[in-house]
Short mmCIF file of C-alpha atoms in Angstrom, two decimals:
data_model
loop_
_atom_site.label_atom_id
_atom_site.label_comp_id
_atom_site.label_asym_id
_atom_site.label_seq_id
_atom_site.Cartn_x
_atom_site.Cartn_y
_atom_site.Cartn_z
CA UNK A 139 113.16 -27.65 -83.25
CA UNK A 140 109.75 -26.51 -82.05
CA UNK A 141 108.60 -23.05 -83.07
CA UNK A 142 108.99 -20.73 -80.08
CA UNK A 143 106.24 -18.39 -81.26
CA UNK A 144 103.81 -21.29 -81.33
CA UNK A 145 104.83 -22.21 -77.80
CA UNK A 146 104.18 -18.71 -76.51
CA UNK A 147 100.84 -18.43 -78.35
CA UNK A 148 99.59 -21.57 -76.65
CA UNK A 149 100.93 -20.69 -73.22
CA UNK A 150 98.99 -21.73 -70.16
CA UNK A 151 97.96 -19.49 -67.30
CA UNK A 152 99.03 -20.35 -63.71
CA UNK A 153 95.69 -22.06 -63.03
CA UNK A 154 96.19 -24.51 -65.87
CA UNK A 155 93.79 -22.90 -68.40
CA UNK A 156 95.03 -22.76 -71.98
CA UNK A 157 95.11 -19.25 -73.42
CA UNK A 158 95.09 -20.59 -76.98
CA UNK A 159 92.65 -23.49 -76.78
CA UNK A 160 89.03 -23.91 -75.82
CA UNK A 161 88.52 -24.99 -72.26
CA UNK A 162 91.08 -25.91 -69.64
CA UNK A 163 93.82 -28.48 -69.89
CA UNK A 164 96.40 -29.76 -67.49
CA UNK A 165 100.00 -28.77 -68.11
CA UNK A 166 102.32 -31.68 -68.82
CA UNK A 167 105.38 -32.05 -66.60
CA UNK A 168 108.20 -34.50 -67.29
CA UNK A 169 110.61 -35.27 -64.42
CA UNK A 170 114.23 -35.42 -65.56
CA UNK A 171 116.70 -37.13 -63.21
CA UNK A 172 120.41 -36.53 -63.75
CA UNK A 173 122.15 -39.68 -62.52
CA UNK A 174 125.62 -39.48 -64.01
CA UNK A 175 127.67 -38.30 -61.00
CA UNK A 176 130.41 -40.13 -59.12
CA UNK A 177 130.15 -38.70 -55.56
CA UNK A 178 133.80 -39.23 -54.61
CA UNK A 179 133.47 -37.23 -51.37
CA UNK A 180 131.39 -40.08 -49.91
CA UNK A 181 134.15 -42.63 -50.49
CA UNK A 182 134.53 -45.48 -49.56
CA UNK A 183 130.77 -46.15 -49.75
CA UNK A 184 130.39 -44.20 -53.01
CA UNK A 185 132.71 -45.31 -55.81
CA UNK A 186 133.06 -44.80 -59.52
CA UNK A 187 131.16 -47.97 -60.44
CA UNK A 188 128.55 -47.61 -57.68
CA UNK A 189 128.13 -43.90 -56.84
CA UNK A 190 126.17 -42.27 -54.04
CA UNK A 191 122.89 -41.89 -55.97
CA UNK A 192 122.57 -45.69 -55.92
CA UNK A 193 123.15 -45.98 -52.17
CA UNK A 194 120.70 -45.72 -49.25
CA UNK A 195 122.76 -43.05 -47.49
CA UNK A 196 120.07 -41.50 -45.25
CA UNK A 197 117.00 -43.72 -45.62
CA UNK A 198 115.71 -47.10 -46.69
CA UNK A 199 115.54 -45.99 -50.34
CA UNK A 200 118.57 -45.14 -52.42
CA UNK A 201 118.92 -41.44 -53.24
CA UNK A 202 117.84 -42.22 -56.80
CA UNK A 203 114.69 -43.99 -55.61
CA UNK A 204 113.86 -41.11 -53.25
CA UNK A 205 114.31 -38.62 -56.11
CA UNK A 206 111.96 -40.59 -58.36
CA UNK A 207 109.22 -40.37 -55.67
CA UNK A 208 109.42 -36.61 -55.15
CA UNK A 209 106.71 -35.59 -57.57
CA UNK A 210 104.20 -38.18 -56.29
CA UNK A 211 101.02 -36.34 -55.25
CA UNK A 212 101.99 -33.14 -57.08
CA UNK A 213 99.37 -30.38 -56.67
CA UNK A 214 96.26 -30.76 -58.88
CA UNK A 215 96.08 -28.93 -62.18
CA UNK A 216 99.32 -30.46 -63.44
CA UNK A 217 99.88 -33.69 -65.33
CA UNK A 218 103.10 -35.30 -64.11
CA UNK A 219 104.50 -38.02 -66.35
CA UNK A 220 104.79 -41.27 -64.41
CA UNK A 221 107.75 -42.28 -66.59
CA UNK A 222 110.67 -39.96 -65.76
CA UNK A 223 113.61 -39.43 -68.09
CA UNK A 224 116.81 -40.60 -66.40
CA UNK A 225 120.17 -39.62 -67.91
CA UNK A 226 123.01 -41.93 -66.90
CA UNK A 227 126.09 -43.81 -68.09
CA UNK A 228 126.36 -47.31 -69.47
CA UNK A 229 128.09 -48.62 -66.34
CA UNK A 230 125.11 -47.74 -64.12
CA UNK A 231 122.08 -48.29 -66.33
CA UNK A 232 121.25 -51.82 -65.20
CA UNK A 233 121.30 -50.96 -61.49
CA UNK A 234 119.32 -47.76 -62.12
CA UNK A 235 116.64 -49.66 -64.06
CA UNK A 236 116.52 -52.36 -61.38
CA UNK A 237 116.17 -49.89 -58.50
CA UNK A 238 113.41 -47.94 -60.23
CA UNK A 239 111.55 -51.13 -61.14
CA UNK A 240 111.64 -52.10 -57.45
CA UNK A 241 109.65 -48.90 -56.80
CA UNK A 242 107.25 -49.51 -59.68
CA UNK A 243 108.75 -46.74 -61.83
CA UNK A 244 109.01 -47.42 -65.58
CA UNK A 245 111.69 -44.88 -66.47
CA UNK A 246 112.98 -43.86 -69.87
CA UNK A 247 116.78 -44.03 -69.82
CA UNK A 248 119.13 -41.92 -71.91
CA UNK A 249 122.52 -43.64 -71.82
CA UNK A 250 125.38 -41.21 -72.48
CA UNK A 251 128.40 -42.63 -74.33
CA UNK A 252 130.66 -40.43 -72.15
CA UNK A 253 130.31 -37.95 -69.31
CA UNK A 254 129.80 -34.39 -70.52
CA UNK A 255 128.34 -32.75 -67.37
CA UNK A 256 124.78 -31.57 -66.83
CA UNK A 257 124.10 -29.19 -69.75
CA UNK A 258 124.44 -31.84 -72.51
CA UNK A 259 122.48 -34.28 -70.33
CA UNK A 260 119.58 -31.84 -70.06
CA UNK A 261 119.80 -31.13 -73.79
CA UNK A 262 119.34 -34.81 -74.63
CA UNK A 263 116.38 -35.02 -72.23
CA UNK A 264 114.77 -31.91 -73.74
CA UNK A 265 115.23 -33.32 -77.24
CA UNK A 266 113.59 -36.59 -76.21
CA UNK A 267 110.68 -34.79 -74.55
CA UNK A 268 110.05 -32.71 -77.69
CA UNK A 269 110.42 -35.69 -80.02
CA UNK A 270 107.81 -37.65 -78.08
CA UNK A 271 105.08 -35.24 -79.05
CA UNK A 272 104.96 -32.29 -76.70
CA UNK A 273 106.67 -29.25 -75.26
CA UNK A 274 106.57 -30.35 -71.64
CA UNK A 275 107.84 -28.46 -68.64
CA UNK A 276 110.93 -30.30 -67.44
CA UNK A 277 111.63 -30.54 -63.71
CA UNK A 278 115.34 -31.35 -63.64
CA UNK A 279 116.65 -32.92 -60.43
CA UNK A 280 120.05 -34.37 -59.49
CA UNK A 281 119.68 -37.99 -58.37
CA UNK A 282 121.88 -37.63 -55.29
CA UNK A 283 120.23 -34.97 -53.12
CA UNK A 284 118.17 -35.30 -49.93
CA UNK A 285 114.90 -33.44 -49.23
CA UNK A 286 113.33 -33.61 -45.77
CA UNK A 287 110.05 -31.81 -46.58
CA UNK A 288 108.70 -33.05 -49.93
CA UNK A 289 105.42 -31.02 -49.81
CA UNK A 290 107.49 -27.83 -49.38
CA UNK A 291 109.61 -28.87 -52.37
CA UNK A 292 106.47 -29.40 -54.47
CA UNK A 293 105.12 -25.95 -53.55
CA UNK A 294 108.38 -24.36 -54.72
CA UNK A 295 108.36 -26.43 -57.91
CA UNK A 296 104.76 -25.43 -58.65
CA UNK A 297 105.69 -21.76 -58.39
CA UNK A 298 108.71 -22.35 -60.64
CA UNK A 299 106.57 -24.23 -63.17
CA UNK A 300 104.26 -21.22 -63.50
CA UNK A 301 107.26 -19.12 -64.47
CA UNK A 302 108.43 -21.82 -66.88
CA UNK A 303 105.00 -21.72 -68.59
CA UNK A 304 105.70 -18.12 -69.48
CA UNK A 305 109.12 -18.88 -70.98
CA UNK A 306 111.45 -18.40 -68.01
CA UNK A 307 114.23 -20.72 -66.92
CA UNK A 308 113.71 -21.21 -63.19
CA UNK A 309 115.89 -22.67 -60.49
CA UNK A 310 115.45 -23.26 -56.77
CA UNK A 311 117.67 -21.39 -54.34
CA UNK A 312 118.09 -22.42 -50.70
CA UNK A 313 118.21 -19.57 -48.16
CA UNK A 314 121.40 -20.45 -46.26
CA UNK A 315 121.29 -21.55 -42.64
CA UNK A 316 125.05 -21.17 -42.13
CA UNK A 317 128.16 -20.03 -44.01
CA UNK A 318 129.19 -22.92 -46.25
CA UNK A 319 132.16 -23.02 -48.58
CA UNK A 320 130.96 -26.17 -50.34
CA UNK A 321 128.12 -24.53 -52.31
CA UNK A 322 127.84 -22.06 -55.14
CA UNK A 323 125.57 -19.08 -54.42
CA UNK A 324 122.86 -17.26 -56.38
CA UNK A 325 122.56 -13.49 -55.87
CA UNK A 326 118.86 -12.70 -55.86
CA UNK A 327 117.43 -9.65 -57.63
CA UNK A 328 114.05 -7.94 -57.67
CA UNK A 329 111.05 -9.72 -56.19
CA UNK A 330 108.52 -10.93 -58.77
CA UNK A 331 104.74 -10.64 -58.41
CA UNK A 332 104.28 -14.32 -59.34
CA UNK A 333 106.69 -15.35 -56.57
CA UNK A 334 110.43 -15.69 -56.36
CA UNK A 335 113.09 -13.29 -57.61
CA UNK A 336 114.92 -12.38 -60.73
CA UNK A 337 118.45 -13.79 -60.80
CA UNK A 338 121.04 -11.07 -60.33
CA UNK A 339 124.13 -13.26 -60.60
CA UNK A 340 126.02 -16.38 -59.60
CA UNK A 341 129.13 -16.69 -57.46
CA UNK A 342 131.52 -19.59 -57.07
CA UNK A 343 132.15 -21.50 -53.86
CA UNK A 344 133.46 -18.73 -51.58
CA UNK A 345 136.07 -18.57 -48.85
CA UNK A 346 134.68 -18.87 -45.32
CA UNK A 347 134.73 -15.15 -44.52
CA UNK A 348 132.97 -14.33 -47.81
CA UNK A 349 130.36 -17.02 -47.17
CA UNK A 350 129.66 -15.40 -43.78
CA UNK A 351 129.11 -12.05 -45.52
CA UNK A 352 126.68 -13.66 -47.96
CA UNK A 353 124.62 -15.13 -45.12
CA UNK A 354 124.57 -11.80 -43.28
CA UNK A 355 123.48 -9.93 -46.42
CA UNK A 356 120.43 -12.14 -46.92
CA UNK A 357 120.57 -11.71 -50.70
CA UNK A 358 122.59 -14.83 -51.51
CA UNK A 359 121.04 -18.29 -51.67
CA UNK A 360 122.65 -21.68 -52.10
CA UNK A 361 122.43 -23.04 -55.62
CA UNK A 362 120.38 -26.25 -55.38
CA UNK A 363 121.05 -27.53 -58.91
CA UNK A 364 117.30 -28.05 -59.52
CA UNK A 365 115.95 -26.44 -62.72
CA UNK A 366 112.49 -25.97 -64.24
CA UNK A 367 112.15 -25.09 -67.92
CA UNK A 368 110.10 -25.83 -71.02
CA UNK A 369 111.91 -28.29 -73.28
CA UNK A 370 111.81 -25.97 -76.31
CA UNK A 371 112.91 -22.95 -74.27
CA UNK A 372 116.01 -24.80 -73.13
CA UNK A 373 116.87 -25.92 -76.66
CA UNK A 374 116.34 -22.47 -78.17
CA UNK A 375 118.31 -20.75 -75.41
CA UNK A 376 121.21 -23.18 -75.72
CA UNK A 377 121.26 -22.70 -79.50
CA UNK A 378 121.66 -18.94 -79.01
CA UNK A 379 124.18 -19.05 -76.16
CA UNK A 380 126.16 -22.23 -76.86
CA UNK A 381 125.83 -23.26 -80.51
CA UNK A 382 129.07 -25.23 -80.10
CA UNK A 383 127.21 -27.47 -77.66
CA UNK A 384 123.78 -27.39 -79.27
CA UNK A 385 124.90 -28.53 -82.74
CA UNK A 386 126.73 -31.76 -81.75
CA UNK A 387 124.02 -32.56 -79.17
CA UNK A 388 121.40 -32.21 -81.90
CA UNK A 389 123.44 -34.47 -84.20
CA UNK A 390 123.93 -37.05 -81.44
CA UNK A 391 120.21 -37.13 -80.73
CA UNK A 392 119.15 -37.21 -84.38
CA UNK A 393 121.53 -40.10 -85.06
CA UNK A 394 120.62 -42.02 -81.92
CA UNK A 395 118.32 -45.00 -81.58
CA UNK A 396 115.88 -46.50 -79.07
CA UNK A 397 116.20 -49.98 -77.64
CA UNK A 398 113.00 -50.50 -75.68
CA UNK A 399 113.00 -47.94 -72.85
CA UNK A 400 116.66 -47.03 -73.51
CA UNK A 401 117.74 -44.25 -75.87
CA UNK A 402 121.33 -44.20 -77.08
CA UNK A 403 122.70 -41.03 -78.70
CA UNK A 404 125.04 -41.42 -81.66
CA UNK A 405 128.37 -42.27 -80.04
CA UNK A 406 130.73 -40.43 -82.38
CA UNK A 407 128.69 -37.22 -82.43
CA UNK A 408 128.29 -37.12 -78.64
CA UNK A 409 132.04 -37.43 -78.10
CA UNK A 410 132.31 -34.05 -79.87
CA UNK A 411 130.06 -32.32 -77.32
CA UNK A 412 131.95 -29.97 -74.97
CA UNK A 413 131.49 -30.72 -71.28
CA UNK A 414 129.82 -28.00 -69.22
CA UNK A 415 127.27 -27.54 -66.46
CA UNK A 416 123.80 -26.02 -66.76
CA UNK A 417 125.02 -23.07 -64.66
CA UNK A 418 128.08 -22.26 -66.75
CA UNK A 419 126.58 -23.01 -70.16
CA UNK A 420 123.33 -21.08 -69.74
CA UNK A 421 122.26 -19.80 -66.31
CA UNK A 422 125.19 -17.46 -65.66
CA UNK A 423 124.84 -16.01 -69.16
CA UNK A 424 121.26 -14.99 -68.48
CA UNK A 425 122.54 -12.25 -66.16
CA UNK A 426 125.05 -10.78 -68.61
CA UNK A 427 124.69 -7.09 -69.66
CA UNK A 428 122.00 -6.16 -72.17
CA UNK A 429 124.62 -5.82 -74.91
CA UNK A 430 125.56 -9.48 -74.58
CA UNK A 431 123.94 -12.24 -76.69
CA UNK A 432 122.06 -13.51 -73.64
CA UNK A 433 119.85 -10.41 -73.72
CA UNK A 434 117.46 -12.08 -76.16
CA UNK A 435 117.30 -15.26 -74.09
CA UNK A 436 114.77 -16.48 -71.56
CA UNK A 437 114.71 -14.68 -68.19
CA UNK A 438 116.27 -16.40 -65.19
CA UNK A 439 114.11 -16.80 -62.08
CA UNK A 440 114.99 -18.20 -58.64
CA UNK A 441 112.37 -19.58 -56.24
CA UNK A 442 113.15 -20.05 -52.52
CA UNK A 443 113.36 -23.66 -51.34
CA UNK A 444 113.02 -24.20 -47.60
CA UNK A 445 112.53 -27.95 -47.41
CA UNK A 446 115.52 -29.39 -45.55
CA UNK A 447 117.59 -29.64 -48.75
CA UNK A 448 121.07 -31.15 -48.77
CA UNK A 449 123.30 -32.13 -51.67
CA UNK A 450 124.96 -34.72 -49.38
CA UNK A 451 128.28 -33.56 -50.77
CA UNK A 452 130.32 -34.78 -47.82
CA UNK A 453 130.15 -37.08 -44.81
CA UNK A 454 129.57 -33.99 -42.66
CA UNK A 455 126.43 -33.26 -44.71
CA UNK A 456 125.27 -36.85 -44.16
CA UNK A 457 125.81 -36.42 -40.40
CA UNK A 458 123.81 -33.16 -40.48
CA UNK A 459 120.89 -34.82 -42.30
CA UNK A 460 120.50 -37.69 -39.80
CA UNK A 461 118.85 -38.05 -36.42
CA UNK A 462 121.34 -37.86 -33.56
CA UNK A 463 121.64 -39.12 -30.01
CA UNK A 464 121.82 -36.66 -27.06
CA UNK A 465 125.58 -36.28 -27.62
CA UNK A 466 125.17 -35.35 -31.29
CA UNK A 467 126.28 -38.72 -32.67
CA UNK A 468 124.70 -40.33 -35.71
CA UNK A 469 125.29 -43.79 -37.11
CA UNK A 470 124.25 -46.37 -39.65
CA UNK A 471 124.69 -50.13 -39.41
CA UNK A 472 126.47 -51.87 -36.51
CA UNK A 473 127.86 -48.88 -34.59
CA UNK A 474 128.38 -48.04 -30.90
CA UNK A 475 129.31 -44.79 -29.14
CA UNK A 476 130.90 -44.50 -25.69
CA UNK A 477 131.81 -41.04 -24.48
CA UNK A 478 131.80 -39.80 -28.10
CA UNK A 479 130.55 -36.38 -29.15
CA UNK A 480 129.34 -35.15 -32.56
CA UNK A 481 130.61 -38.21 -34.44
CA UNK A 482 129.33 -40.13 -37.44
CA UNK A 483 129.91 -43.87 -37.87
CA UNK A 484 128.89 -46.05 -40.79
CA UNK A 485 129.28 -49.83 -40.87
CA UNK A 486 128.56 -52.19 -43.74
CA UNK A 487 129.43 -55.32 -41.78
CA UNK A 488 131.79 -55.17 -38.82
CA UNK A 489 131.00 -53.43 -35.54
CA UNK A 490 132.38 -49.87 -35.48
CA UNK A 491 132.90 -48.48 -31.95
CA UNK A 492 133.80 -44.85 -31.22
CA UNK A 493 135.10 -44.31 -27.68
CA UNK A 494 135.99 -40.85 -26.35
CA UNK A 495 136.12 -39.37 -29.84
CA UNK A 496 134.85 -35.97 -30.95
CA UNK A 497 133.92 -34.63 -34.38
CA UNK A 498 135.17 -37.60 -36.37
CA UNK A 499 133.73 -39.67 -39.21
CA UNK A 500 134.40 -43.42 -39.38
CA UNK A 501 133.18 -45.37 -42.43
CA UNK A 502 133.71 -49.12 -42.75
CA UNK A 503 133.25 -51.22 -45.90
CA UNK A 504 134.43 -54.73 -46.78
CA UNK A 505 137.71 -53.50 -48.26
CA UNK A 506 138.38 -50.01 -46.86
CA UNK A 507 138.02 -47.94 -43.68
CA UNK A 508 137.92 -44.14 -43.63
CA UNK A 509 138.69 -42.09 -40.52
CA UNK A 510 138.49 -38.31 -40.97
CA UNK A 511 137.98 -35.23 -38.85
CA UNK A 512 134.63 -33.65 -39.70
CA UNK A 513 136.37 -30.36 -40.49
CA UNK A 514 138.41 -32.09 -43.22
CA UNK A 515 135.72 -34.13 -45.00
CA UNK A 516 136.12 -32.08 -48.20
CA UNK A 517 139.67 -33.46 -48.47
CA UNK A 518 138.34 -36.96 -49.15
CA UNK A 519 138.04 -36.07 -52.84
CA UNK A 520 141.78 -35.40 -53.01
CA UNK A 521 142.47 -38.68 -51.23
CA UNK A 522 140.44 -40.58 -53.82
CA UNK A 523 142.41 -38.87 -56.60
CA UNK A 524 145.65 -40.16 -55.06
CA UNK A 525 144.22 -43.67 -54.75
CA UNK A 526 143.24 -43.51 -58.44
CA UNK A 527 146.73 -42.39 -59.37
CA UNK A 528 148.07 -45.51 -57.67
CA UNK A 529 145.68 -47.63 -59.79
CA UNK A 530 144.22 -49.15 -56.64
CA UNK A 531 140.86 -50.86 -57.26
CA UNK A 532 139.30 -49.35 -54.12
CA UNK A 533 138.83 -46.04 -55.95
CA UNK A 534 136.45 -47.50 -58.53
CA UNK A 535 134.88 -50.76 -57.40
CA UNK A 536 133.61 -52.40 -54.25
CA UNK A 537 134.51 -55.93 -53.29
CA UNK A 538 130.87 -56.70 -54.11
CA UNK A 539 130.21 -55.83 -57.75
CA UNK A 540 126.70 -55.57 -59.21
CA UNK A 541 125.97 -57.03 -62.62
CA UNK A 542 122.70 -57.08 -64.62
CA UNK A 543 122.31 -60.77 -63.77
CA UNK A 544 123.08 -60.39 -60.03
CA UNK A 545 126.42 -59.77 -58.31
CA UNK A 546 129.75 -61.26 -57.34
CA UNK A 547 131.82 -60.80 -54.19
CA UNK A 548 135.59 -61.27 -54.32
CA UNK A 549 136.24 -63.33 -51.19
CA UNK A 550 139.98 -64.00 -51.49
CA UNK A 551 142.83 -63.74 -53.98
CA UNK A 552 146.49 -64.56 -54.37
CA UNK A 553 149.19 -64.41 -57.03
CA UNK A 554 147.59 -67.05 -59.29
CA UNK A 555 144.11 -67.59 -57.83
CA UNK A 556 140.92 -65.74 -56.94
CA UNK A 557 137.80 -66.89 -55.08
CA UNK A 558 134.39 -65.33 -55.77
CA UNK A 559 130.87 -65.81 -54.45
CA UNK A 560 128.52 -65.42 -57.42
CA UNK A 561 124.77 -64.85 -57.02
CA UNK A 562 122.51 -65.10 -60.09
CA UNK A 563 118.91 -63.88 -59.86
CA UNK A 564 116.12 -66.30 -60.90
CA UNK A 565 115.74 -66.50 -64.68
CA UNK A 566 119.00 -64.62 -65.36
CA UNK A 567 122.10 -65.85 -67.13
CA UNK A 568 125.65 -64.70 -67.73
CA UNK A 569 127.03 -64.19 -71.22
CA UNK A 570 128.36 -67.05 -73.34
CA UNK A 571 132.09 -66.41 -72.95
CA UNK A 572 135.61 -67.74 -72.68
CA UNK A 573 138.86 -66.74 -70.96
CA UNK A 574 142.34 -66.86 -72.48
CA UNK A 575 144.29 -66.82 -69.21
CA UNK A 576 142.28 -68.61 -66.53
CA UNK A 577 140.37 -71.79 -65.73
CA UNK A 578 137.44 -71.94 -63.29
CA UNK A 579 135.93 -74.36 -60.79
CA UNK A 580 132.27 -73.87 -59.85
CA UNK A 581 130.65 -75.26 -56.68
CA UNK A 582 126.90 -74.77 -56.25
CA UNK A 583 125.98 -73.89 -52.66
CA UNK A 584 122.33 -72.84 -53.22
CA UNK A 585 119.81 -73.37 -55.98
CA UNK A 586 120.22 -75.05 -59.35
CA UNK A 587 122.66 -74.10 -62.10
CA UNK A 588 122.27 -74.69 -65.82
CA UNK A 589 125.81 -74.93 -67.19
CA UNK A 590 126.96 -74.67 -70.79
CA UNK A 591 130.51 -76.00 -71.25
CA UNK A 592 131.68 -76.33 -74.83
CA UNK A 593 129.06 -78.50 -76.60
CA UNK A 594 127.67 -79.83 -73.30
CA UNK A 595 124.72 -78.50 -71.28
CA UNK A 596 123.83 -79.92 -67.87
CA UNK A 597 122.29 -79.12 -64.47
CA UNK A 598 124.14 -78.83 -61.16
CA UNK A 599 122.41 -79.00 -57.78
CA UNK A 600 123.63 -77.98 -54.33
CA UNK A 601 127.00 -79.49 -53.34
CA UNK A 602 127.78 -80.40 -56.96
CA UNK A 603 130.63 -78.90 -58.95
CA UNK A 604 132.21 -78.63 -62.38
CA UNK A 605 135.44 -77.48 -64.04
CA UNK A 606 135.73 -74.97 -66.92
CA UNK A 607 139.10 -75.42 -68.70
CA UNK A 608 140.99 -72.40 -70.00
CA UNK A 609 139.78 -71.36 -73.47
CA UNK A 610 136.45 -73.21 -73.25
CA UNK A 611 133.19 -71.46 -74.13
CA UNK A 612 130.86 -71.51 -71.15
CA UNK A 613 127.74 -69.98 -69.64
CA UNK A 614 126.03 -70.01 -66.23
CA UNK A 615 122.23 -69.72 -65.91
CA UNK A 616 119.68 -69.82 -63.11
CA UNK A 617 116.60 -71.75 -64.30
CA UNK A 618 115.09 -71.87 -60.82
CA UNK A 619 112.89 -69.66 -58.66
CA UNK A 620 115.43 -68.93 -55.90
CA UNK A 621 118.77 -67.12 -56.22
CA UNK A 622 121.60 -69.33 -57.48
CA UNK A 623 124.78 -69.07 -55.41
CA UNK A 624 128.08 -70.60 -56.44
CA UNK A 625 131.66 -70.43 -55.26
CA UNK A 626 134.00 -69.83 -58.17
CA UNK A 627 137.73 -70.59 -57.88
CA UNK A 628 139.77 -69.02 -60.66
CA UNK A 629 143.35 -70.05 -61.41
CA UNK A 630 145.71 -68.79 -64.07
CA UNK A 631 148.37 -66.28 -65.06
CA UNK A 632 145.96 -63.33 -65.32
CA UNK A 633 142.66 -62.91 -63.44
CA UNK A 634 141.42 -59.47 -64.54
CA UNK A 635 137.81 -58.81 -65.52
CA UNK A 636 138.91 -57.74 -68.99
CA UNK A 637 139.90 -61.35 -69.83
CA UNK A 638 136.38 -62.04 -71.10
CA UNK A 639 135.50 -62.74 -74.73
CA UNK A 640 131.70 -62.61 -75.13
CA UNK A 641 129.85 -64.42 -77.93
CA UNK A 642 126.26 -63.92 -76.81
CA UNK A 643 124.76 -61.73 -74.11
CA UNK A 644 121.24 -60.81 -72.97
CA UNK A 645 122.36 -57.34 -71.89
CA UNK A 646 123.98 -55.97 -75.04
CA UNK A 647 127.58 -56.25 -73.80
CA UNK A 648 129.00 -58.04 -76.85
CA UNK A 649 131.31 -55.96 -79.11
#
């Protein structure tokens, strides 16, 4: 734990000059991206194994990629780390690393053994930032939000960072443009000379009539979920307010290990961390009465954010964030509107046509179609819960499933067979594995395959095939410079993905 007195003694003034060191120095900022959400309200595009932060919902970049770009060109006088800390789960880490590498971002990944909400995620990030030799200001951003005006966001963040230099925990609040029951609200307090307001309180997602009163009052702002705080201030504040969370988080970090750019907390210790959000664990407690334990904690500050912010928490929010035709329709992919008004259509393959419709959302994927009235988009989350309860695969996975070596697409299946299209990126290879319940036929349709089958190893070119008997160790590799595509026909009594015994794997997936 860093000494808080030492942090305050070496604080930096708002112009970047050190009050405790000779000369001026630039203040170090570390972006922290929280990428562990599931985004079920954007089903069927967003699913458990490929959530909305990994999808290009409103632009050419995924939401994660757009988030990683948001501090590019930050105002001078600040030193922004080019290697953000990204907190995510094991199931998403390969896709996250791949997407960030596509944008030239060398991120540091913290892979959580289990989901514990945002407060433990930030605690791990703060511990890593302190352990790497500094008490940086952390700019903590969810990976699944949209920002239309990035310069306006950076101006708000710069103001918040000045407060964080002085030991405050700052957040960004969005002055509401309409009553909205999908957001939590921050009640703003006294105006501060350095900009922004003291935080007077937090309120939960309100009923519609209460939300209208909040907007009319002008003293309630939407809670953006973006936080700015010194790493040591967060750790010290959490230790005072939530020792039950701080202690196991500290143990999980201390017992963790690094594997290249990936940090893994100690699994057993992290499972003992209680799940809670940044708001509930800390922020709301900062506004408790002076007699409460929070009185000795860091002050809470809220800075206004007027930058076209959206949490994209529903298909209606996606519609609102997109450009529209003269009739208020917005679409993505192969869509057509005829006599439609205020509709949103999303196609991932087939043509989606809306004729004479009003205020509806239509979303098409390879294995599911959603049709919902825009006034009921919040009910999609309940629908997904029912699909999960039925153990239907559409709740968790797409027909096309990403893997660290490429992807596969389940083309067809029956009682005792399944057909997949498998694409392996150049230089990648699957694990050395066997199956207890199925045999496989492989037909190469593009590229060259290097096949390991038992003690054999051989090459297959286009239009060549091979057979992998049940119980035989095998591996598929792409030694070429173009993607390898094969058609795999599985046959057997059980065809689930858990019928894989791995002996060797480049991606750490062996037991």
